Amino acid sequence: MSRTFTPCAAALLAMTMAAAAPTPALAKKKPRVTGFEPTLPIAQPAQQQTATGGIFNVSAGYAPLYTGTRAARVGDPVTILLVESTTAAKSVTSKNSKGGSASITPPTSGPLSFLNPDALKASSTSSFNGGGNAAQTSTLASTLSVTIAEVRPNGTALVRGEKQMLLSQGDEWIRFSGIIRLADIDQENTLSSNRVADARIEYSGKGALQQSSKQGWLGRFFNMISPF
């Protein structure tokens, strides 16, 4: 028994298969890491228009003259200037030396006069020298826009956000969170990262370039069991 499809049925079947297949944008979408989700502004309740005839509405994007459009509410974006630079150095030197000697002189007469004086001498010497040096330098310079997630009564706010970049040889991302003072935000809504308390900065990635810079699993295994 053969089946025949009318043009309308064939078009309907094609549309159904196309809707069921995941689009490239949805297939490449990655879940966000917990703790860096974007924060949406708090929805203001709609105010009923009064019969006074006034056109002023506080909930319609009102900005006071003395503050302007400076970020100060939940959901407002703030640009963080990442200017992190860390340099650490340490040097340790240790030296130890110890020596000792003992000798016995036998009598010149009597039953023990046959002993050799040189055979009754003993001495010991020990020494130790050790040293170590360590140095580390790291620098990070970039910009990242985050959103205010929480405004606190003491004039501080919690900010967090991330930036993901899909490159040809892998993915890279920058994640940031911390506590800022609202008074430190300038007129351009920017703030230096060295003025952020409890800052948490993550800059990493994955892909072909990151994978080539890592040691293979066999080398890591031998390094783990090696006694040297």
PDB file of C-alpha atoms in Angstrom:
ATOM      1  CA  MET A   1       0.000   0.000   0.000  1.00  0.00           C
ATOM      2  CA  SER A   2       1.606   3.256  -1.131  1.00  0.00           C
ATOM      3  CA  ARG A   3       1.173   6.579   0.607  1.00  0.00           C
ATOM      4  CA  THR A   4       0.842   9.871  -1.169  1.00  0.00           C
ATOM      5  CA  PHE A   5       1.274  13.279   0.415  1.00  0.00           C
ATOM      6  CA  THR A   6      -0.463  16.347  -0.751  1.00  0.00           C
ATOM      7  CA  PRO A   7       1.580  19.576  -1.030  1.00  0.00           C
ATOM      8  CA  CYS A   8      -0.083  20.941   2.127  1.00  0.00           C
ATOM      9  CA  ALA A   9       0.740  17.813   4.120  1.00  0.00           C
ATOM     10  CA  ALA A  10       4.358  17.860   2.922  1.00  0.00           C
ATOM     11  CA  ALA A  11       4.761  21.513   3.901  1.00  0.00           C
ATOM     12  CA  LEU A  12       3.260  20.821   7.329  1.00  0.00           C
ATOM     13  CA  LEU A  13       5.644  17.890   7.869  1.00  0.00           C
ATOM     14  CA  ALA A  14       8.668  20.012   6.883  1.00  0.00           C
ATOM     15  CA  MET A  15       7.655  22.795   9.275  1.00  0.00           C
ATOM     16  CA  THR A  16       7.220  20.283  12.111  1.00  0.00           C
ATOM     17  CA  MET A  17      10.690  18.766  11.545  1.00  0.00           C
ATOM     18  CA  ALA A  18      12.276  22.207  11.345  1.00  0.00           C
ATOM     19  CA  ALA A  19      10.670  23.267  14.613  1.00  0.00           C
ATOM     20  CA  ALA A  20      11.820  20.067  16.357  1.00  0.00           C
ATOM     21  CA  ALA A  21      15.451  20.454  15.249  1.00  0.00           C
ATOM     22  CA  PRO A  22      17.572  22.631  17.581  1.00  0.00           C
ATOM     23  CA  THR A  23      18.849  25.820  16.050  1.00  0.00           C
ATOM     24  CA  PRO A  24      22.611  26.508  16.090  1.00  0.00           C
ATOM     25  CA  ALA A  25      22.104  29.388  18.545  1.00  0.00           C
ATOM     26  CA  LEU A  26      20.259  27.160  21.016  1.00  0.00           C
ATOM     27  CA  ALA A  27      22.722  24.296  20.589  1.00  0.00           C
ATOM     28  CA  LYS A  28      25.704  26.522  21.448  1.00  0.00           C
ATOM     29  CA  LYS A  29      24.062  28.277  24.358  1.00  0.00           C
ATOM     30  CA  LYS A  30      25.832  27.408  27.615  1.00  0.00           C
ATOM     31  CA  PRO A  31      24.361  27.549  31.107  1.00  0.00           C
ATOM     32  CA  ARG A  32      25.644  30.371  33.287  1.00  0.00           C
ATOM     33  CA  VAL A  33      27.734  29.683  36.355  1.00  0.00           C
ATOM     34  CA  THR A  34      25.911  30.112  39.655  1.00  0.00           C
ATOM     35  CA  GLY A  35      26.845  33.361  41.369  1.00  0.00           C
ATOM     36  CA  PHE A  36      27.370  35.482  38.248  1.00  0.00           C
ATOM     37  CA  GLU A  37      23.845  35.681  36.857  1.00  0.00           C
ATOM     38  CA  PRO A  38      22.695  39.085  35.549  1.00  0.00           C
ATOM     39  CA  THR A  39      20.325  40.925  37.861  1.00  0.00           C
ATOM     40  CA  LEU A  40      17.193  42.494  36.416  1.00  0.00           C
ATOM     41  CA  PRO A  41      15.858  45.765  37.825  1.00  0.00           C
ATOM     42  CA  ILE A  42      13.007  45.581  40.301  1.00  0.00           C
ATOM     43  CA  ALA A  43       9.684  46.119  38.588  1.00  0.00           C
ATOM     44  CA  GLN A  44       7.902  49.165  39.953  1.00  0.00           C
ATOM     45  CA  PRO A  45       4.144  48.880  40.516  1.00  0.00           C
ATOM     46  CA  ALA A  46       2.109  50.885  38.085  1.00  0.00           C
ATOM     47  CA  GLN A  47       0.751  54.044  39.664  1.00  0.00           C
ATOM     48  CA  GLN A  48      -2.715  55.162  38.848  1.00  0.00           C
ATOM     49  CA  GLN A  49      -2.919  58.548  37.200  1.00  0.00           C
ATOM     50  CA  THR A  50      -4.374  61.112  39.555  1.00  0.00           C
ATOM     51  CA  ALA A  51      -6.900  63.666  38.583  1.00  0.00           C
ATOM     52  CA  THR A  52      -4.601  66.598  39.428  1.00  0.00           C
ATOM     53  CA  GLY A  53      -3.647  67.112  35.794  1.00  0.00           C
ATOM     54  CA  GLY A  54       0.117  66.702  36.478  1.00  0.00           C
ATOM     55  CA  ILE A  55       2.382  64.842  34.030  1.00  0.00           C
ATOM     56  CA  PHE A  56       5.161  64.017  36.537  1.00  0.00           C
ATOM     57  CA  ASN A  57       5.590  60.275  37.171  1.00  0.00           C
ATOM     58  CA  VAL A  58       8.337  59.093  39.508  1.00  0.00           C
ATOM     59  CA  SER A  59       8.381  55.532  38.129  1.00  0.00           C
ATOM     60  CA  ALA A  60       8.967  56.554  34.508  1.00  0.00           C
ATOM     61  CA  GLY A  61      12.756  56.693  34.556  1.00  0.00           C
ATOM     62  CA  TYR A  62      12.996  59.691  36.865  1.00  0.00           C
ATOM     63  CA  ALA A  63      16.565  60.829  37.707  1.00  0.00           C
ATOM     64  CA  PRO A  64      17.195  63.569  40.294  1.00  0.00           C
ATOM     65  CA  LEU A  65      19.184  66.596  39.147  1.00  0.00           C
ATOM     66  CA  TYR A  66      21.891  66.230  41.822  1.00  0.00           C
ATOM     67  CA  THR A  67      22.625  62.549  41.029  1.00  0.00           C
ATOM     68  CA  GLY A  68      21.950  62.345  37.307  1.00  0.00           C
ATOM     69  CA  THR A  69      22.043  58.892  35.751  1.00  0.00           C
ATOM     70  CA  ARG A  70      24.674  57.476  38.110  1.00  0.00           C
ATOM     71  CA  ALA A  71      24.074  53.787  38.877  1.00  0.00           C
ATOM     72  CA  ALA A  72      22.538  53.332  42.328  1.00  0.00           C
ATOM     73  CA  ARG A  73      19.660  50.864  41.949  1.00  0.00           C
ATOM     74  CA  VAL A  74      19.349  47.120  41.557  1.00  0.00           C
ATOM     75  CA  GLY A  75      19.865  46.172  37.922  1.00  0.00           C
ATOM     76  CA  ASP A  76      21.861  49.301  36.978  1.00  0.00           C
ATOM     77  CA  PRO A  77      25.033  48.496  35.010  1.00  0.00           C
ATOM     78  CA  VAL A  78      28.482  49.499  36.286  1.00  0.00           C
ATOM     79  CA  THR A  79      31.701  49.278  34.275  1.00  0.00           C
ATOM     80  CA  ILE A  80      34.610  47.786  36.232  1.00  0.00           C
ATOM     81  CA  LEU A  81      38.118  48.775  35.125  1.00  0.00           C
ATOM     82  CA  LEU A  82      40.295  45.726  35.796  1.00  0.00           C
ATOM     83  CA  VAL A  83      43.727  47.079  36.742  1.00  0.00           C
ATOM     84  CA  GLU A  84      45.018  44.172  38.821  1.00  0.00           C
ATOM     85  CA  SER A  85      48.778  43.809  39.250  1.00  0.00           C
ATOM     86  CA  THR A  86      50.472  41.516  41.772  1.00  0.00           C
ATOM     87  CA  THR A  87      54.183  40.963  42.399  1.00  0.00           C
ATOM     88  CA  ALA A  88      55.541  38.652  45.074  1.00  0.00           C
ATOM     89  CA  ALA A  89      59.082  37.516  45.849  1.00  0.00           C
ATOM     90  CA  LYS A  90      60.572  35.376  48.593  1.00  0.00           C
ATOM     91  CA  SER A  91      64.108  34.171  49.346  1.00  0.00           C
ATOM     92  CA  VAL A  92      65.183  31.726  52.062  1.00  0.00           C
ATOM     93  CA  THR A  93      68.728  30.674  52.981  1.00  0.00           C
ATOM     94  CA  SER A  94      69.726  28.225  55.709  1.00  0.00           C
ATOM     95  CA  LYS A  95      73.186  27.085  56.798  1.00  0.00           C
ATOM     96  CA  ASN A  96      74.216  24.765  59.634  1.00  0.00           C
ATOM     97  CA  SER A  97      77.596  23.374  60.679  1.00  0.00           C
ATOM     98  CA  LYS A  98      78.630  21.143  63.555  1.00  0.00           C
ATOM     99  CA  GLY A  99      81.857  19.408  64.537  1.00  0.00           C
ATOM    100  CA  GLY A 100      83.267  17.328  67.427  1.00  0.00           C
ATOM    101  CA  SER A 101      86.311  15.242  68.360  1.00  0.00           C
ATOM    102  CA  ALA A 102      87.405  12.845  71.121  1.00  0.00           C
ATOM    103  CA  SER A 103      90.715  11.161  71.949  1.00  0.00           C
ATOM    104  CA  ILE A 104      92.119   8.846  74.640  1.00  0.00           C
ATOM    105  CA  THR A 105      95.800   8.724  75.594  1.00  0.00           C
ATOM    106  CA  PRO A 106      96.887   5.232  76.805  1.00  0.00           C
ATOM    107  CA  PRO A 107      99.412   4.885  79.615  1.00  0.00           C
ATOM    108  CA  THR A 108     103.062   4.563  78.670  1.00  0.00           C
ATOM    109  CA  SER A 109     103.616   1.599  81.020  1.00  0.00           C
ATOM    110  CA  GLY A 110     101.579  -1.292  82.236  1.00  0.00           C
ATOM    111  CA  PRO A 111      99.339  -3.817  80.467  1.00  0.00           C
ATOM    112  CA  LEU A 112      97.750  -1.143  78.207  1.00  0.00           C
ATOM    113  CA  SER A 113     100.979   0.393  77.008  1.00  0.00           C
ATOM    114  CA  PHE A 114     100.723  -1.546  73.741  1.00  0.00           C
ATOM    115  CA  LEU A 115      97.751   0.584  72.571  1.00  0.00           C
ATOM    116  CA  ASN A 116      98.358   3.005  69.734  1.00  0.00           C
ATOM    117  CA  PRO A 117      97.346   6.583  70.691  1.00  0.00           C
ATOM    118  CA  ASP A 118      96.290   7.366  67.125  1.00  0.00           C
ATOM    119  CA  ALA A 119      93.791   4.497  67.136  1.00  0.00           C
ATOM    120  CA  LEU A 120      91.932   5.983  70.098  1.00  0.00           C
ATOM    121  CA  LYS A 121      91.022   9.266  68.414  1.00  0.00           C
ATOM    122  CA  ALA A 122      87.570  10.021  66.910  1.00  0.00           C
ATOM    123  CA  SER A 123      86.046  13.055  65.272  1.00  0.00           C
ATOM    124  CA  SER A 124      82.775  13.976  63.530  1.00  0.00           C
ATOM    125  CA  THR A 125      81.707  16.821  61.272  1.00  0.00           C
ATOM    126  CA  SER A 126      78.290  17.669  59.804  1.00  0.00           C
ATOM    127  CA  SER A 127      77.158  20.581  57.682  1.00  0.00           C
ATOM    128  CA  PHE A 128      73.974  21.646  55.899  1.00  0.00           C
ATOM    129  CA  ASN A 129      73.372  24.307  53.271  1.00  0.00           C
ATOM    130  CA  GLY A 130      69.936  25.079  51.854  1.00  0.00           C
ATOM    131  CA  GLY A 131      68.340  27.877  49.901  1.00  0.00           C
ATOM    132  CA  GLY A 132      65.189  28.678  47.982  1.00  0.00           C
ATOM    133  CA  ASN A 133      63.816  31.479  45.816  1.00  0.00           C
ATOM    134  CA  ALA A 134      60.264  32.122  44.629  1.00  0.00           C
ATOM    135  CA  ALA A 135      58.861  34.926  42.491  1.00  0.00           C
ATOM    136  CA  GLN A 136      55.476  35.545  40.896  1.00  0.00           C
ATOM    137  CA  THR A 137      54.114  38.382  38.787  1.00  0.00           C
ATOM    138  CA  SER A 138      50.579  38.668  37.409  1.00  0.00           C
ATOM    139  CA  THR A 139      48.863  41.498  35.524  1.00  0.00           C
ATOM    140  CA  LEU A 140      45.278  41.838  34.309  1.00  0.00           C
ATOM    141  CA  ALA A 141      43.996  44.853  32.389  1.00  0.00           C
ATOM    142  CA  SER A 142      40.507  44.861  30.889  1.00  0.00           C
ATOM    143  CA  THR A 143      37.016  46.302  31.248  1.00  0.00           C
ATOM    144  CA  LEU A 144      33.883  44.445  32.285  1.00  0.00           C
ATOM    145  CA  SER A 145      30.331  45.706  32.720  1.00  0.00           C
ATOM    146  CA  VAL A 146      28.420  44.188  35.645  1.00  0.00           C
ATOM    147  CA  THR A 147      25.055  44.862  37.258  1.00  0.00           C
ATOM    148  CA  ILE A 148      24.117  45.862  40.788  1.00  0.00           C
ATOM    149  CA  ALA A 149      22.592  42.801  42.465  1.00  0.00           C
ATOM    150  CA  GLU A 150      21.926  44.218  45.926  1.00  0.00           C
ATOM    151  CA  VAL A 151      21.908  47.675  47.527  1.00  0.00           C
ATOM    152  CA  ARG A 152      22.678  47.779  51.251  1.00  0.00           C
ATOM    153  CA  PRO A 153      21.650  50.364  53.857  1.00  0.00           C
ATOM    154  CA  ASN A 154      25.243  51.506  54.535  1.00  0.00           C
ATOM    155  CA  GLY A 155      25.757  52.819  51.010  1.00  0.00           C
ATOM    156  CA  THR A 156      27.452  49.736  49.582  1.00  0.00           C
ATOM    157  CA  ALA A 157      26.251  47.401  46.852  1.00  0.00           C
ATOM    158  CA  LEU A 158      26.943  43.907  45.576  1.00  0.00           C
ATOM    159  CA  VAL A 159      27.880  43.765  41.885  1.00  0.00           C
ATOM    160  CA  ARG A 160      28.400  40.734  39.704  1.00  0.00           C
ATOM    161  CA  GLY A 161      28.541  39.779  36.049  1.00  0.00           C
ATOM    162  CA  GLU A 162      30.484  37.965  33.362  1.00  0.00           C
ATOM    163  CA  LYS A 163      31.594  38.315  29.771  1.00  0.00           C
ATOM    164  CA  GLN A 164      31.882  35.331  27.435  1.00  0.00           C
ATOM    165  CA  MET A 165      33.802  35.351  24.169  1.00  0.00           C
ATOM    166  CA  LEU A 166      33.490  32.613  21.546  1.00  0.00           C
ATOM    167  CA  LEU A 167      36.736  32.579  19.564  1.00  0.00           C
ATOM    168  CA  SER A 168      37.886  30.471  16.646  1.00  0.00           C
ATOM    169  CA  GLN A 169      40.277  28.413  18.789  1.00  0.00           C
ATOM    170  CA  GLY A 170      38.251  28.185  21.979  1.00  0.00           C
ATOM    171  CA  ASP A 171      36.128  30.031  24.511  1.00  0.00           C
ATOM    172  CA  GLU A 172      37.233  32.658  27.022  1.00  0.00           C
ATOM    173  CA  TRP A 173      35.339  34.263  29.866  1.00  0.00           C
ATOM    174  CA  ILE A 174      35.780  36.853  32.597  1.00  0.00           C
ATOM    175  CA  ARG A 175      33.671  36.702  35.755  1.00  0.00           C
ATOM    176  CA  PHE A 176      33.585  39.345  38.467  1.00  0.00           C
ATOM    177  CA  SER A 177      31.800  39.931  41.761  1.00  0.00           C
ATOM    178  CA  GLY A 178      32.440  42.100  44.819  1.00  0.00           C
ATOM    179  CA  ILE A 179      31.284  44.858  47.152  1.00  0.00           C
ATOM    180  CA  ILE A 180      31.517  48.501  46.034  1.00  0.00           C
ATOM    181  CA  ARG A 181      30.679  51.885  47.503  1.00  0.00           C
ATOM    182  CA  LEU A 182      28.044  53.731  45.531  1.00  0.00           C
ATOM    183  CA  ALA A 183      29.873  56.988  46.243  1.00  0.00           C
ATOM    184  CA  ASP A 184      32.953  55.692  44.371  1.00  0.00           C
ATOM    185  CA  ILE A 185      31.071  55.401  41.064  1.00  0.00           C
ATOM    186  CA  ASP A 186      31.962  58.331  38.801  1.00  0.00           C
ATOM    187  CA  GLN A 187      29.759  60.218  36.351  1.00  0.00           C
ATOM    188  CA  GLU A 188      30.491  57.668  33.590  1.00  0.00           C
ATOM    189  CA  ASN A 189      29.417  54.763  35.828  1.00  0.00           C
ATOM    190  CA  THR A 190      32.932  53.343  35.967  1.00  0.00           C
ATOM    191  CA  LEU A 191      34.894  52.059  38.938  1.00  0.00           C
ATOM    192  CA  SER A 192      38.426  50.732  39.344  1.00  0.00           C
ATOM    193  CA  SER A 193      38.756  47.143  40.534  1.00  0.00           C
ATOM    194  CA  ASN A 194      41.227  48.105  43.269  1.00  0.00           C
ATOM    195  CA  ARG A 195      38.343  49.873  45.070  1.00  0.00           C
ATOM    196  CA  VAL A 196      36.225  46.700  45.248  1.00  0.00           C
ATOM    197  CA  ALA A 197      36.040  44.730  48.498  1.00  0.00           C
ATOM    198  CA  ASP A 198      35.888  40.920  48.550  1.00  0.00           C
ATOM    199  CA  ALA A 199      36.573  40.939  44.819  1.00  0.00           C
ATOM    200  CA  ARG A 200      36.320  37.628  43.005  1.00  0.00           C
ATOM    201  CA  ILE A 201      37.854  37.644  39.538  1.00  0.00           C
ATOM    202  CA  GLU A 202      37.971  34.646  37.221  1.00  0.00           C
ATOM    203  CA  TYR A 203      39.706  34.786  33.853  1.00  0.00           C
ATOM    204  CA  SER A 204      39.943  31.466  32.097  1.00  0.00           C
ATOM    205  CA  GLY A 205      38.969  29.591  28.984  1.00  0.00           C
ATOM    206  CA  LYS A 206      38.952  26.276  27.214  1.00  0.00           C
ATOM    207  CA  GLY A 207      39.753  25.084  23.748  1.00  0.00           C
ATOM    208  CA  ALA A 208      42.661  24.031  21.581  1.00  0.00           C
ATOM    209  CA  LEU A 209      45.120  26.621  22.905  1.00  0.00           C
ATOM    210  CA  GLN A 210      44.364  25.939  26.570  1.00  0.00           C
ATOM    211  CA  GLN A 211      44.503  22.176  26.002  1.00  0.00           C
ATOM    212  CA  SER A 212      47.919  22.338  24.327  1.00  0.00           C
ATOM    213  CA  SER A 213      49.411  24.152  27.329  1.00  0.00           C
ATOM    214  CA  LYS A 214      48.437  21.363  29.765  1.00  0.00           C
ATOM    215  CA  GLN A 215      50.443  18.251  30.545  1.00  0.00           C
ATOM    216  CA  GLY A 216      49.079  14.951  29.285  1.00  0.00           C
ATOM    217  CA  TRP A 217      47.380  12.434  31.563  1.00  0.00           C
ATOM    218  CA  LEU A 218      50.273   9.941  31.352  1.00  0.00           C
ATOM    219  CA  GLY A 219      52.812  12.562  32.407  1.00  0.00           C
ATOM    220  CA  ARG A 220      50.581  13.638  35.310  1.00  0.00           C
ATOM    221  CA  PHE A 221      50.289   9.994  36.393  1.00  0.00           C
ATOM    222  CA  PHE A 222      54.059   9.439  36.519  1.00  0.00           C
ATOM    223  CA  ASN A 223      54.572  12.736  38.332  1.00  0.00           C
ATOM    224  CA  MET A 224      52.080  11.617  40.958  1.00  0.00           C
ATOM    225  CA  ILE A 225      53.798   8.291  41.716  1.00  0.00           C
ATOM    226  CA  SER A 226      57.378   9.462  41.238  1.00  0.00           C
ATOM    227  CA  PRO A 227      59.311   9.566  44.581  1.00  0.00           C
ATOM    228  CA  PHE A 228      61.804  12.116  43.257  1.00  0.00           C
TER     229      PHE A 228
END
